mmCIF file of C-alpha atoms (C1' of nucleotides) in Angstrom:
data_model
loop_
_atom_site.group_PDB
_atom_site.id
_atom_site.type_symbol
_atom_site.label_atom_id
_atom_site.label_comp_id
_atom_site.label_asym_id
_atom_site.label_seq_id
_atom_site.Cartn_x
_atom_site.Cartn_y
_atom_site.Cartn_z
ATOM 1 C CA UNK T 103 123.035 115.117 -50.341
ATOM 2 C CA UNK T 104 123.719 115.001 -46.874
ATOM 3 C CA UNK T 105 121.973 112.277 -45.256
ATOM 4 C CA UNK T 106 122.372 111.096 -41.765
ATOM 5 C CA UNK T 107 125.343 108.842 -41.327
ATOM 6 C CA UNK T 108 123.516 105.783 -42.498
ATOM 7 C CA UNK T 109 120.333 104.859 -40.763
ATOM 8 C CA UNK T 110 121.977 101.714 -39.613
ATOM 9 C CA UNK T 111 125.587 101.689 -38.592
ATOM 10 C CA UNK T 112 128.028 99.820 -40.808
ATOM 11 C CA UNK T 113 128.611 97.242 -38.173
ATOM 12 C CA UNK T 114 124.979 96.290 -38.277
ATOM 13 C CA UNK T 115 124.845 96.202 -42.040
ATOM 14 C CA UNK T 116 128.050 94.248 -42.295
ATOM 15 C CA UNK T 117 126.886 91.623 -39.875
ATOM 16 C CA UNK T 118 123.469 91.445 -41.483
ATOM 17 C CA UNK T 119 125.061 90.969 -44.887
ATOM 18 C CA UNK T 120 127.233 88.171 -43.595
ATOM 19 C CA UNK T 121 124.333 86.342 -42.031
ATOM 20 C CA UNK T 122 122.358 86.587 -45.237
ATOM 21 C CA UNK T 123 125.152 84.773 -46.983
ATOM 22 C CA UNK T 124 124.638 81.687 -44.889
ATOM 23 C CA UNK T 125 122.966 79.158 -47.164
ATOM 24 C CA UNK T 126 120.229 76.824 -46.109
ATOM 25 C CA UNK T 127 121.344 73.758 -44.265
ATOM 26 C CA UNK T 128 124.361 75.569 -42.918
ATOM 27 C CA UNK T 129 125.032 77.433 -39.700
ATOM 28 C CA UNK T 130 127.564 79.781 -38.241
ATOM 29 C CA UNK T 131 128.597 81.176 -34.908
ATOM 30 C CA UNK T 132 128.434 84.655 -33.460
ATOM 31 C CA UNK T 133 132.167 84.943 -33.369
ATOM 32 C CA UNK T 134 132.550 83.742 -36.947
ATOM 33 C CA UNK T 135 129.896 86.099 -38.225
ATOM 34 C CA UNK T 136 131.392 89.038 -36.397
ATOM 35 C CA UNK T 137 134.800 88.236 -37.737
ATOM 36 C CA UNK T 138 133.555 87.768 -41.278
ATOM 37 C CA UNK T 139 131.836 91.124 -40.992
ATOM 38 C CA UNK T 140 135.071 92.759 -39.990
ATOM 39 C CA UNK T 141 134.509 92.991 -36.258
ATOM 40 C CA UNK T 142 136.298 90.058 -34.694
ATOM 41 C CA UNK T 143 135.505 90.708 -31.064
ATOM 42 C CA UNK T 144 131.947 91.843 -31.457
ATOM 43 C CA UNK T 145 130.080 88.602 -31.102
ATOM 44 C CA UNK T 146 127.655 90.339 -28.802
ATOM 45 C CA UNK T 147 126.680 92.787 -31.458
ATOM 46 C CA UNK T 148 125.611 89.975 -33.693
ATOM 47 C CA UNK T 149 122.827 89.257 -31.267
ATOM 48 C CA UNK T 150 121.715 92.848 -31.431
ATOM 49 C CA UNK T 151 121.733 92.835 -35.188
ATOM 50 C CA UNK T 152 119.535 89.766 -35.250
ATOM 51 C CA UNK T 153 116.990 91.697 -33.240
ATOM 52 C CA UNK T 154 117.310 94.920 -35.120
ATOM 53 C CA UNK T 155 117.414 93.589 -38.630
ATOM 54 C CA UNK T 156 114.409 91.464 -39.528
ATOM 55 C CA UNK T 157 114.520 88.996 -42.356
ATOM 56 C CA UNK T 158 117.721 87.392 -41.230
ATOM 57 C CA UNK T 159 118.027 83.631 -40.793
ATOM 58 C CA UNK T 160 118.642 84.070 -37.118
ATOM 59 C CA UNK T 161 118.325 80.369 -36.509
ATOM 60 C CA UNK T 162 121.468 79.745 -38.472
ATOM 61 C CA UNK T 163 123.508 81.653 -35.948
ATOM 62 C CA UNK T 164 124.706 79.624 -33.015
ATOM 63 C CA UNK T 165 126.947 80.190 -30.071
ATOM 64 C CA UNK T 166 130.460 78.888 -29.709
ATOM 65 C CA UNK T 167 130.869 75.184 -30.236
ATOM 66 C CA UNK T 168 127.578 75.075 -32.089
ATOM 67 C CA UNK T 169 125.477 75.411 -29.010
ATOM 68 C CA UNK T 170 122.237 77.315 -28.896
ATOM 69 C CA UNK T 171 122.560 80.467 -26.870
ATOM 70 C CA UNK T 172 119.008 81.440 -27.281
ATOM 71 C CA UNK T 173 117.190 81.010 -23.997
ATOM 72 C CA UNK T 174 113.557 80.154 -23.639
ATOM 73 C CA UNK T 175 111.198 78.685 -26.155
ATOM 74 C CA UNK T 176 113.036 80.240 -29.014
ATOM 75 C CA UNK T 177 115.944 77.950 -28.372
ATOM 76 C CA UNK T 178 113.774 74.972 -29.169
ATOM 77 C CA UNK T 179 112.379 76.671 -32.193
ATOM 78 C CA UNK T 180 115.832 77.375 -33.470
ATOM 79 C CA UNK T 181 116.709 73.756 -33.175
ATOM 80 C CA UNK T 182 113.494 72.771 -34.860
ATOM 81 C CA UNK T 183 114.078 75.067 -37.801
ATOM 82 C CA UNK T 184 117.634 73.907 -38.278
ATOM 83 C CA UNK T 185 116.627 70.289 -38.269
ATOM 84 C CA UNK T 186 114.053 71.163 -40.895
ATOM 85 C CA UNK T 187 116.919 72.412 -43.030
ATOM 86 C CA UNK T 188 118.810 69.192 -42.618
ATOM 87 C CA UNK T 189 121.121 70.165 -39.796
ATOM 88 C CA UNK T 190 121.644 67.372 -37.348
ATOM 89 C CA UNK T 191 122.165 67.965 -33.692
ATOM 90 C CA UNK T 192 124.496 66.169 -31.381
ATOM 91 C CA UNK T 193 122.746 66.448 -28.095
ATOM 92 C CA UNK T 194 122.497 70.138 -27.458
ATOM 93 C CA UNK T 195 124.990 71.083 -30.104
ATOM 94 C CA UNK T 196 125.383 71.182 -33.827
ATOM 95 C CA UNK T 197 128.203 69.421 -35.553
ATOM 96 C CA UNK T 198 130.070 72.478 -36.700
ATOM 97 C CA UNK T 199 132.649 70.353 -38.430
ATOM 98 C CA UNK T 200 129.906 69.507 -40.916
ATOM 99 C CA UNK T 201 127.583 72.482 -40.935
ATOM 100 C CA UNK T 202 129.616 75.545 -40.160
ATOM 101 C CA UNK T 203 129.533 77.804 -43.187
ATOM 102 C CA UNK T 204 132.809 79.048 -44.556
ATOM 103 C CA UNK T 205 132.507 82.715 -45.450
ATOM 104 C CA UNK T 206 134.257 83.648 -48.618
ATOM 105 C CA UNK T 207 136.086 86.886 -48.582
ATOM 106 C CA UNK T 208 134.562 89.782 -50.253
ATOM 107 C CA UNK T 209 135.256 89.238 -53.820
ATOM 108 C CA UNK T 210 135.441 92.284 -55.942
ATOM 109 C CA UNK T 211 134.092 91.657 -59.369
ATOM 110 C CA UNK T 212 135.956 88.708 -60.787
ATOM 111 C CA UNK T 213 136.069 90.230 -64.192
ATOM 112 C CA UNK T 214 137.401 93.540 -63.424
ATOM 113 C CA UNK T 215 140.971 92.915 -63.102
ATOM 114 C CA UNK T 216 142.521 95.497 -60.900
ATOM 115 C CA UNK T 217 142.390 93.461 -57.936
ATOM 116 C "C1'" DG C 286 129.684 112.305 -23.238
ATOM 117 C "C1'" DC C 287 128.591 108.834 -19.799
ATOM 118 C "C1'" DT C 288 125.892 104.688 -18.692
ATOM 119 C "C1'" DT C 289 123.488 100.595 -19.884
ATOM 120 C "C1'" DT C 290 122.812 96.752 -22.757
ATOM 121 C "C1'" DG C 291 123.475 92.417 -25.116
ATOM 122 C "C1'" DA C 292 120.772 85.499 -28.509
ATOM 123 C "C1'" DC C 293 128.952 86.182 -26.682
ATOM 124 C "C1'" DT C 294 133.439 83.760 -25.244
ATOM 125 C "C1'" DG C 295 136.825 81.396 -22.809
ATOM 126 C "C1'" DG C 296 138.627 80.021 -18.651
ATOM 127 C "C1'" DA C 297 138.153 78.687 -13.779
ATOM 128 C "C1'" DA C 298 135.599 76.386 -9.958
ATOM 129 C "C1'" DG G 223 129.759 67.320 -17.432
ATOM 130 C "C1'" DT G 224 127.799 72.219 -15.794
ATOM 131 C "C1'" DT G 225 127.810 76.938 -13.720
ATOM 132 C "C1'" DC G 226 129.803 81.454 -12.768
ATOM 133 C "C1'" DC G 227 132.810 85.424 -13.667
ATOM 134 C "C1'" DA G 228 135.226 88.840 -16.040
ATOM 135 C "C1'" DG G 229 136.548 90.799 -20.438
ATOM 136 C "C1'" DC G 230 135.226 93.105 -24.948
ATOM 137 C "C1'" DC G 231 133.043 96.385 -28.161
ATOM 138 C "C1'" DA G 232 129.857 99.255 -30.398
ATOM 139 C "C1'" DA G 233 125.116 101.140 -30.455
ATOM 140 C "C1'" DA G 234 121.286 103.340 -28.136
ATOM 141 C "C1'" DG G 235 119.313 106.154 -24.450
#
DNA sequence: GCTTTGACTGGAA
DNA sequence: GTTCCAGCCAAAG
């Protein structure tokens, strides 16, 4: 079964998986997501993934310092959606100290011993 | 295989 | 406080 090397590159899937793990009422940053996905310096790719992979809570992804990097009307919408989830804004930024989600490391089956 | 593209980031002005 | 620049990295054309 040869199949093309994954329709979506691992980087995209990894980032998408990380973003899906962000619970409601929490946020994260591009850099944090990229790092959690295994690509520490690929913050820019996170933005691409958000566009390529639908169904992701894109509003929960913010720029550094909790600021909204999304230009245009979408920036306001992002803020609106986050507030609807209970995230409070401090001016133009989110209080990351309170709402930044802490990604747990990939846990391999807790019951299967062997690491 | 080279070029362009990004919802970025951090530092300097 | 804000704005601009250069650096980084992988995917898509």
